[in-house]
Every structure is written in structure tokens, then in C-alpha cells.
Amino acid sequence: MTLAQALAAAAHLGLERLDAQLLLLQVLGRPAGERAWLLAHDGETLDERQQQRFTVLCGRRGAGEPLAYIAGRKEFFGLDLMVDRRVLVPRPDTETLVEWALELLAPLASPRVVDLGTGSGAIALAIKRRRPDAHVLATDRSRDALEVASANAQALGLAVQFRCASWLDGIAGRFDLIVSNPPYVAAGDPHLGALSHEPRAALVAGADGLDDLRVIAGQAPARLRPFGWLLVEHGYDQAAAVRGLLSNAGFSRVASRRDLGGIERCSGGCKPELG
Ligand code: GLN
């Protein structure tokens, strides 16, 4: 079977062309950036083993498994992260949160930062990469997730500390910045069907999706230094509710920022000097 025929077979199975190209490159052991090579060499043939493997990978993708799990990797904020079904796949939308975090940290020397519910470690590692002087702690309730995150830290040579904890329970000291991309999908949300390959505990947060955001907003003020900030990611329709949670928790300068799709995707507030 030629590469062109393999791609045609994948299209026949209903796979998107880009996905099929990336899976084919994976089977050929070539980097994901080599799609142009594929086009230029589509008359070359796959051997029997490669053909079988391509069929298996197309089957997994066809069953809805995220490409990132099949590849075992996901790029986030310029970092090549190892991911598997123990952690949520990092989304480009979350880069908005990282950019905001870096802006807030810019004037501070050796800031203390904590990333709550770090999953693959994406946010914590992106911050540490840009701010080597920052003391970055990352927590997760899932030991499985922490294994993935610490493997990523090690592979990238980034000295982030990890702790198994539920939000800020048992976390000592005060921080200049608390960041989190917690679960925020409502338990009955129809979108969950499309997310069935990812860990439910990383996605769902009660009837309105705000259970964990409520806990974080409630715990954060006592764990922030004066003028420290809390930044959280949330669902596409939760910005007003989350701003309300932050204001009620005593935060000032409460605001939201939009993701690449123009959706208000993260919100934050500053702890006033007193209180
Ligand atoms: N952004 C994910 C989604 O809705 C949800 C991530 C989360 O719950 N933190 O696809």
C-alpha cells in the first residue's frame, strides 16, 4: 500500500486528513512537522507492519481517542509534554492563562507560584521555563497525574516541586500567584460525551461545574501575599459567575481574559493589601 492509498483509506474511515497525516508520520517514525515530506513521497509504500500499525492507530482515532494520547505527546506553550490517559490533554486555550500569569510575575523577583491541579504539569512548567527564578509548586490530588507531571519536569530539566494535595489543603506559606485550571464542566454537560477518553475527575465539578472553583476562590485569599493574584480557567459560559465568586471572596481588580477563540476563558483577582 502506498502512502497515498493509506491516506485515502483513512479518509474512507472518516478520519480528518490532518489527523491521518500525523498518524502516518508517527507510523513512519518521522516528526509531526514533516507533512510536506509526506506529500512529496506519497508514492512510497508501507511495509506490512507499518500498514497494520496505521490501521490500529486510525481505529483508535476513529473511536474518538485524542491524537495527543495516541502520539503520547502534546505541545503546550512551546514545551513538548508527555501525556497519556492519566491527565487531561493541555489545550491551547490555557496559554491565555500562562500569558496573564507571566505578565503579573514580570515585576517580581523570585516570585512564589503554585499551580493547583497541575495534571500534566503544563501551566507550572510553562511558567518555570519562562521564569527560572520563580519558586514553582504544583499540586494534584491524583498521584497518577503527579507521576506524569514530574516525568515532564525531569525530561525538560525544570525544577518544579510537586505535592499531592486537594487544592490548597495542607499547603503552607504564602504565594505571589496562585493559578489553576480545575475541573469546571457541569455533571450533565452534553460535551462530556466527546471528552470520554480523558479523566473524568479532571473535568467534572458538580451540578454547575463550579464546585472546585468555589473551593479555590474560598481558600486562596489566606494563601496569598498582599497584592498577590489568583488566576483560574473556567468554562465558556462561567466568566460572570467566576468573577462573582472572586469578588465575594474579597478580591479586587477582578477581570476576565479571552482565549484564542474569543471566549472569556480565564478570570482573576488581586488580594487587597489588608485582609
Ligand atoms: N477545556 C476542557 C473542555 O471543556 C475542560 C477542561 C477543564 O475542565 N479544566 O474541553
mmCIF file of C-alpha atoms and ligand atoms in Angstrom:
data_model
loop_
_atom_site.group_PDB
_atom_site.id
_atom_site.type_symbol
_atom_site.label_atom_id
_atom_site.label_comp_id
_atom_site.label_asym_id
_atom_site.label_seq_id
_atom_site.Cartn_x
_atom_site.Cartn_y
_atom_site.Cartn_z
ATOM 1 C CA MET A 1 0.000 0.000 0.000
ATOM 2 C CA THR A 2 1.352 3.447 -0.904
ATOM 3 C CA LEU A 3 1.196 6.409 1.451
ATOM 4 C CA ALA A 4 -1.431 7.989 -0.811
ATOM 5 C CA GLN A 5 -3.540 4.840 -0.585
ATOM 6 C CA ALA A 6 -3.134 4.717 3.187
ATOM 7 C CA LEU A 7 -4.381 8.310 3.467
ATOM 8 C CA ALA A 8 -7.299 7.546 1.155
ATOM 9 C CA ALA A 9 -8.212 4.526 3.322
ATOM 10 C CA ALA A 10 -8.133 6.715 6.444
ATOM 11 C CA ALA A 11 -10.375 9.300 4.777
ATOM 12 C CA HIS A 12 -12.747 6.481 3.909
ATOM 13 C CA LEU A 13 -12.893 5.606 7.637
ATOM 14 C CA GLY A 14 -13.937 9.209 8.304
ATOM 15 C CA LEU A 15 -10.654 10.498 9.700
ATOM 16 C CA GLU A 16 -9.687 14.132 9.190
ATOM 17 C CA ARG A 17 -6.862 14.481 6.684
ATOM 18 C CA LEU A 18 -4.549 16.234 9.141
ATOM 19 C CA ASP A 19 -5.078 13.531 11.772
ATOM 20 C CA ALA A 20 -4.400 10.791 9.224
ATOM 21 C CA GLN A 21 -1.209 12.539 8.082
ATOM 22 C CA LEU A 22 0.045 12.848 11.651
ATOM 23 C CA LEU A 23 -0.702 9.184 12.384
ATOM 24 C CA LEU A 24 1.076 8.160 9.203
ATOM 25 C CA LEU A 25 4.147 10.188 10.158
ATOM 26 C CA GLN A 26 4.062 8.513 13.577
ATOM 27 C CA VAL A 27 3.993 5.058 11.979
ATOM 28 C CA LEU A 28 6.890 6.052 9.709
ATOM 29 C CA GLY A 29 8.849 7.337 12.702
ATOM 30 C CA ARG A 30 9.067 10.829 11.228
ATOM 31 C CA PRO A 31 8.474 14.119 13.098
ATOM 32 C CA ALA A 32 4.983 15.661 13.058
ATOM 33 C CA GLY A 33 6.390 18.685 11.196
ATOM 34 C CA GLU A 34 7.100 16.636 8.070
ATOM 35 C CA ARG A 35 3.712 16.778 6.362
ATOM 36 C CA ALA A 36 5.342 18.316 3.279
ATOM 37 C CA TRP A 37 7.618 15.260 3.080
ATOM 38 C CA LEU A 38 4.523 13.024 3.055
ATOM 39 C CA LEU A 39 3.021 14.903 0.138
ATOM 40 C CA ALA A 40 6.276 14.733 -1.821
ATOM 41 C CA HIS A 41 6.679 10.991 -1.192
ATOM 42 C CA ASP A 42 3.125 9.694 -1.359
ATOM 43 C CA GLY A 43 4.093 7.034 -3.894
ATOM 44 C CA GLU A 44 6.319 5.259 -1.354
ATOM 45 C CA THR A 45 4.989 2.088 0.223
ATOM 46 C CA LEU A 46 4.302 0.992 3.783
ATOM 47 C CA ASP A 47 5.571 -2.419 4.809
ATOM 48 C CA GLU A 48 3.175 -4.953 6.305
ATOM 49 C CA ARG A 49 3.930 -3.995 9.925
ATOM 50 C CA GLN A 50 3.550 -0.269 9.268
ATOM 51 C CA GLN A 51 0.292 -0.875 7.459
ATOM 52 C CA GLN A 52 -1.121 -2.871 10.379
ATOM 53 C CA ARG A 53 0.012 -0.282 12.871
ATOM 54 C CA PHE A 54 -1.533 2.528 10.831
ATOM 55 C CA THR A 55 -4.848 0.638 10.760
ATOM 56 C CA VAL A 56 -4.770 0.227 14.560
ATOM 57 C CA LEU A 57 -3.987 3.916 15.148
ATOM 58 C CA CYS A 58 -6.719 5.019 12.727
ATOM 59 C CA GLY A 59 -9.136 2.780 14.626
ATOM 60 C CA ARG A 60 -8.227 4.441 17.930
ATOM 61 C CA ARG A 61 -8.607 7.928 16.449
ATOM 62 C CA GLY A 62 -11.878 6.882 14.816
ATOM 63 C CA ALA A 63 -13.156 5.799 18.254
ATOM 64 C CA GLY A 64 -12.588 9.349 19.487
ATOM 65 C CA GLU A 65 -9.299 8.948 21.337
ATOM 66 C CA PRO A 66 -7.428 12.285 21.345
ATOM 67 C CA LEU A 67 -4.497 12.433 18.961
ATOM 68 C CA ALA A 68 -2.318 13.530 21.874
ATOM 69 C CA TYR A 69 -2.854 10.210 23.675
ATOM 70 C CA ILE A 70 -2.158 8.209 20.528
ATOM 71 C CA ALA A 71 1.055 10.169 19.947
ATOM 72 C CA GLY A 72 1.774 10.240 23.694
ATOM 73 C CA ARG A 73 2.786 13.882 23.342
ATOM 74 C CA LYS A 74 1.295 17.362 23.235
ATOM 75 C CA GLU A 75 2.901 20.715 22.570
ATOM 76 C CA PHE A 76 1.970 23.438 25.064
ATOM 77 C CA PHE A 77 3.488 26.927 25.199
ATOM 78 C CA GLY A 78 6.488 25.670 23.230
ATOM 79 C CA LEU A 79 7.042 22.704 25.568
ATOM 80 C CA ASP A 80 6.911 19.135 24.320
ATOM 81 C CA LEU A 81 4.895 17.341 27.036
ATOM 82 C CA MET A 82 4.364 13.627 27.566
ATOM 83 C CA VAL A 83 0.654 12.921 28.031
ATOM 84 C CA ASP A 84 -1.496 9.842 28.451
ATOM 85 C CA ARG A 85 -4.913 8.965 29.813
ATOM 86 C CA ARG A 86 -3.849 9.765 33.381
ATOM 87 C CA VAL A 87 -4.061 13.502 32.579
ATOM 88 C CA LEU A 88 -6.210 15.967 30.668
ATOM 89 C CA VAL A 89 -4.751 16.936 27.286
ATOM 90 C CA PRO A 90 -3.384 20.504 27.618
ATOM 91 C CA ARG A 91 -5.437 22.915 25.474
ATOM 92 C CA PRO A 92 -4.111 25.942 23.570
ATOM 93 C CA ASP A 93 -6.845 27.972 25.338
ATOM 94 C CA THR A 94 -4.907 27.574 28.561
ATOM 95 C CA GLU A 95 -1.982 29.533 27.094
ATOM 96 C CA THR A 96 -4.054 32.669 27.787
ATOM 97 C CA LEU A 97 -3.754 31.900 31.499
ATOM 98 C CA VAL A 98 0.015 31.391 31.228
ATOM 99 C CA GLU A 99 0.476 34.690 29.370
ATOM 100 C CA TRP A 100 -1.508 36.550 32.011
ATOM 101 C CA ALA A 101 0.494 34.841 34.772
ATOM 102 C CA LEU A 102 3.794 35.856 33.155
ATOM 103 C CA GLU A 103 2.646 39.485 32.894
ATOM 104 C CA LEU A 104 1.774 39.544 36.593
ATOM 105 C CA LEU A 105 5.109 37.978 37.529
ATOM 106 C CA ALA A 106 7.169 40.322 35.325
ATOM 107 C CA PRO A 107 7.825 42.971 38.033
ATOM 108 C CA LEU A 108 8.575 40.436 40.797
ATOM 109 C CA ALA A 109 11.951 38.889 41.629
ATOM 110 C CA SER A 110 11.965 35.204 42.629
ATOM 111 C CA PRO A 111 8.167 35.031 42.980
ATOM 112 C CA ARG A 112 6.404 32.138 44.720
ATOM 113 C CA VAL A 113 3.852 30.468 42.477
ATOM 114 C CA VAL A 114 1.537 27.491 42.953
ATOM 115 C CA ASP A 115 -0.366 25.651 40.204
ATOM 116 C CA LEU A 116 -3.349 23.761 41.662
ATOM 117 C CA GLY A 117 -4.468 20.576 39.880
ATOM 118 C CA THR A 118 -1.452 20.597 37.600
ATOM 119 C CA GLY A 119 -2.307 17.439 35.583
ATOM 120 C CA SER A 120 0.476 17.042 33.004
ATOM 121 C CA GLY A 121 2.271 19.981 34.660
ATOM 122 C CA ALA A 122 1.591 22.204 31.638
ATOM 123 C CA ILE A 123 0.987 25.531 33.418
ATOM 124 C CA ALA A 124 3.638 25.114 36.119
ATOM 125 C CA LEU A 125 6.289 24.002 33.630
ATOM 126 C CA ALA A 126 5.495 26.785 31.152
ATOM 127 C CA ILE A 127 5.866 29.370 33.925
ATOM 128 C CA LYS A 128 9.106 27.829 35.211
ATOM 129 C CA ARG A 129 10.561 27.714 31.693
ATOM 130 C CA ARG A 130 9.990 31.457 31.256
ATOM 131 C CA ARG A 131 10.824 32.387 34.839
ATOM 132 C CA PRO A 132 13.674 30.192 36.055
ATOM 133 C CA ASP A 133 13.974 32.383 39.164
ATOM 134 C CA ALA A 134 10.404 31.599 40.285
ATOM 135 C CA HIS A 135 9.745 29.051 43.036
ATOM 136 C CA VAL A 136 7.038 26.967 41.435
ATOM 137 C CA LEU A 137 4.997 24.409 43.345
ATOM 138 C CA ALA A 138 2.473 22.200 41.542
ATOM 139 C CA THR A 139 -0.205 20.146 43.269
ATOM 140 C CA ASP A 140 -2.638 17.478 42.207
ATOM 141 C CA ARG A 141 -4.968 15.158 44.092
ATOM 142 C CA SER A 142 -4.154 12.409 41.583
ATOM 143 C CA ARG A 143 -0.870 10.563 42.193
ATOM 144 C CA ASP A 144 -1.114 9.272 38.635
ATOM 145 C CA ALA A 145 -1.156 12.838 37.320
ATOM 146 C CA LEU A 146 1.792 13.792 39.525
ATOM 147 C CA GLU A 147 3.811 10.950 38.011
ATOM 148 C CA VAL A 148 3.188 12.367 34.543
ATOM 149 C CA ALA A 149 3.937 15.925 35.660
ATOM 150 C CA SER A 150 7.179 15.030 37.406
ATOM 151 C CA ALA A 151 8.313 12.937 34.426
ATOM 152 C CA ASN A 152 7.734 16.022 32.272
ATOM 153 C CA ALA A 153 9.646 18.244 34.697
ATOM 154 C CA GLN A 154 12.551 15.830 34.636
ATOM 155 C CA ALA A 155 12.557 15.447 30.851
ATOM 156 C CA LEU A 156 12.520 19.225 30.418
ATOM 157 C CA GLY A 157 15.059 19.845 33.180
ATOM 158 C CA LEU A 158 12.689 22.209 35.023
ATOM 159 C CA ALA A 159 12.924 22.335 38.819
ATOM 160 C CA VAL A 160 9.250 22.457 39.821
ATOM 161 C CA GLN A 161 8.206 20.974 43.182
ATOM 162 C CA PHE A 162 5.252 18.604 43.355
ATOM 163 C CA ARG A 163 2.834 17.813 46.179
ATOM 164 C CA CYS A 164 -0.148 15.510 46.397
ATOM 165 C CA ALA A 165 -2.930 17.738 47.727
ATOM 166 C CA SER A 166 -6.518 18.717 47.178
ATOM 167 C CA TRP A 167 -6.363 22.393 46.152
ATOM 168 C CA LEU A 168 -4.668 24.309 48.990
ATOM 169 C CA ASP A 169 -5.339 21.789 51.765
ATOM 170 C CA GLY A 170 -2.167 21.384 53.798
ATOM 171 C CA ILE A 171 -0.127 23.760 51.607
ATOM 172 C CA ALA A 172 1.940 26.078 53.787
ATOM 173 C CA GLY A 173 3.257 29.559 53.139
ATOM 174 C CA ARG A 174 2.030 32.431 51.039
ATOM 175 C CA PHE A 175 2.248 32.920 47.306
ATOM 176 C CA ASP A 176 2.553 35.835 44.904
ATOM 177 C CA LEU A 177 0.440 33.962 42.392
ATOM 178 C CA ILE A 178 -1.997 31.048 42.524
ATOM 179 C CA VAL A 179 -3.002 29.592 39.162
ATOM 180 C CA SER A 180 -5.373 26.758 38.357
ATOM 181 C CA ASN A 181 -7.139 25.048 35.502
ATOM 182 C CA PRO A 182 -9.504 22.989 37.668
ATOM 183 C CA PRO A 183 -12.351 20.733 36.559
ATOM 184 C CA TYR A 184 -15.207 23.008 35.512
ATOM 185 C CA VAL A 185 -17.593 21.006 33.345
ATOM 186 C CA ALA A 186 -21.120 20.535 34.733
ATOM 187 C CA ALA A 187 -22.002 16.919 35.549
ATOM 188 C CA GLY A 188 -24.814 16.810 32.984
ATOM 189 C CA ASP A 189 -22.985 18.667 30.202
ATOM 190 C CA PRO A 190 -23.570 17.001 26.821
ATOM 191 C CA HIS A 191 -19.963 17.865 25.788
ATOM 192 C CA LEU A 192 -18.724 15.184 28.184
ATOM 193 C CA GLY A 193 -19.508 12.574 25.529
ATOM 194 C CA ALA A 194 -16.725 13.971 23.342
ATOM 195 C CA LEU A 195 -14.327 14.001 26.309
ATOM 196 C CA SER A 196 -14.906 10.404 27.381
ATOM 197 C CA HIS A 197 -11.252 9.369 26.898
ATOM 198 C CA GLU A 198 -9.990 11.955 29.392
ATOM 199 C CA PRO A 199 -10.054 11.534 33.191
ATOM 200 C CA ARG A 200 -13.489 12.489 34.471
ATOM 201 C CA ALA A 201 -12.005 13.716 37.748
ATOM 202 C CA ALA A 202 -10.080 16.349 35.771
ATOM 203 C CA LEU A 203 -13.215 17.568 34.001
ATOM 204 C CA VAL A 204 -16.368 17.423 36.108
ATOM 205 C CA ALA A 205 -17.107 19.673 39.074
ATOM 206 C CA GLY A 206 -20.630 19.211 40.379
ATOM 207 C CA ALA A 207 -24.022 20.164 39.025
ATOM 208 C CA ASP A 208 -22.964 23.609 37.722
ATOM 209 C CA GLY A 209 -19.258 22.893 37.133
ATOM 210 C CA LEU A 210 -18.265 25.451 39.768
ATOM 211 C CA ASP A 211 -17.696 23.232 42.820
ATOM 212 C CA ASP A 212 -13.887 23.300 42.623
ATOM 213 C CA LEU A 213 -13.711 26.954 41.590
ATOM 214 C CA ARG A 214 -15.753 27.800 44.723
ATOM 215 C CA VAL A 215 -13.271 25.952 46.935
ATOM 216 C CA ILE A 216 -10.260 27.566 45.264
ATOM 217 C CA ALA A 217 -11.714 31.101 45.448
ATOM 218 C CA GLY A 218 -12.531 30.497 49.124
ATOM 219 C CA GLN A 219 -9.098 29.117 50.065
ATOM 220 C CA ALA A 220 -6.872 31.409 48.009
ATOM 221 C CA PRO A 221 -7.038 34.754 49.891
ATOM 222 C CA ALA A 222 -5.461 33.292 53.056
ATOM 223 C CA ARG A 223 -2.619 31.802 50.998
ATOM 224 C CA LEU A 224 -1.721 34.938 49.011
ATOM 225 C CA ARG A 225 0.713 37.671 49.904
ATOM 226 C CA PRO A 226 -0.723 41.208 49.846
ATOM 227 C CA PHE A 227 -1.264 42.191 46.181
ATOM 228 C CA GLY A 228 -0.910 38.550 45.151
ATOM 229 C CA TRP A 229 -3.165 37.277 42.366
ATOM 230 C CA LEU A 230 -5.403 34.280 41.776
ATOM 231 C CA LEU A 231 -5.939 33.285 38.124
ATOM 232 C CA VAL A 232 -8.306 30.480 37.138
ATOM 233 C CA GLU A 233 -9.516 28.937 33.902
ATOM 234 C CA HIS A 234 -13.244 28.224 33.534
ATOM 235 C CA GLY A 235 -15.946 27.240 31.065
ATOM 236 C CA TYR A 236 -17.148 29.339 28.136
ATOM 237 C CA ASP A 237 -20.281 30.489 29.995
ATOM 238 C CA GLN A 238 -18.866 30.804 33.531
ATOM 239 C CA ALA A 239 -16.939 34.109 33.405
ATOM 240 C CA ALA A 240 -19.612 36.219 35.133
ATOM 241 C CA ALA A 241 -20.213 33.567 37.789
ATOM 242 C CA VAL A 242 -16.480 33.214 38.472
ATOM 243 C CA ARG A 243 -15.988 36.992 38.679
ATOM 244 C CA GLY A 244 -18.799 36.912 41.240
ATOM 245 C CA LEU A 245 -17.024 34.188 43.242
ATOM 246 C CA LEU A 246 -13.800 36.209 43.214
ATOM 247 C CA SER A 247 -15.491 39.450 44.267
ATOM 248 C CA ASN A 248 -17.355 37.666 47.058
ATOM 249 C CA ALA A 249 -14.068 36.197 48.264
ATOM 250 C CA GLY A 250 -12.718 39.742 48.667
ATOM 251 C CA PHE A 251 -10.595 40.039 45.521
ATOM 252 C CA SER A 252 -10.128 43.414 43.819
ATOM 253 C CA ARG A 253 -9.336 44.265 40.165
ATOM 254 C CA VAL A 254 -11.422 41.250 39.145
ATOM 255 C CA ALA A 255 -11.286 40.718 35.368
ATOM 256 C CA SER A 256 -11.544 38.072 32.656
ATOM 257 C CA ARG A 257 -9.494 37.343 29.548
ATOM 258 C CA ARG A 258 -10.436 35.768 26.237
ATOM 259 C CA ASP A 259 -8.920 32.639 24.692
ATOM 260 C CA LEU A 260 -7.862 32.236 21.047
ATOM 261 C CA GLY A 261 -11.489 31.585 20.127
ATOM 262 C CA GLY A 262 -12.577 34.943 21.624
ATOM 263 C CA ILE A 263 -14.265 33.299 24.622
ATOM 264 C CA GLU A 264 -13.826 34.655 28.151
ATOM 265 C CA ARG A 265 -11.773 31.679 29.359
ATOM 266 C CA CYS A 266 -9.987 32.779 32.499
ATOM 267 C CA SER A 267 -10.621 35.187 35.332
ATOM 268 C CA GLY A 268 -8.532 36.592 38.116
ATOM 269 C CA GLY A 269 -8.369 38.955 41.024
ATOM 270 C CA CYS A 270 -5.853 40.631 43.279
ATOM 271 C CA LYS A 271 -5.741 40.260 47.038
ATOM 272 C CA PRO A 272 -6.055 43.709 48.608
ATOM 273 C CA GLU A 273 -3.303 44.860 50.956
ATOM 274 C CA LEU A 274 -5.432 44.335 54.018
ATOM 275 C CA GLY A 275 -7.493 41.267 54.738
HETATM 276 N N1 GLN B 1 -11.283 22.797 28.416
HETATM 277 C C1 GLN B 1 -11.828 21.493 28.667
HETATM 278 C C2 GLN B 1 -13.010 21.278 27.761
HETATM 279 O O1 GLN B 1 -14.090 21.732 28.040
HETATM 280 C C3 GLN B 1 -12.211 21.330 30.115
HETATM 281 C C4 GLN B 1 -11.040 21.485 30.977
HETATM 282 C C5 GLN B 1 -11.359 21.540 32.422
HETATM 283 O O2 GLN B 1 -12.397 21.107 32.915
HETATM 284 N N2 GLN B 1 -10.475 22.111 33.122
HETATM 285 O O3 GLN B 1 -12.855 20.694 26.737
#
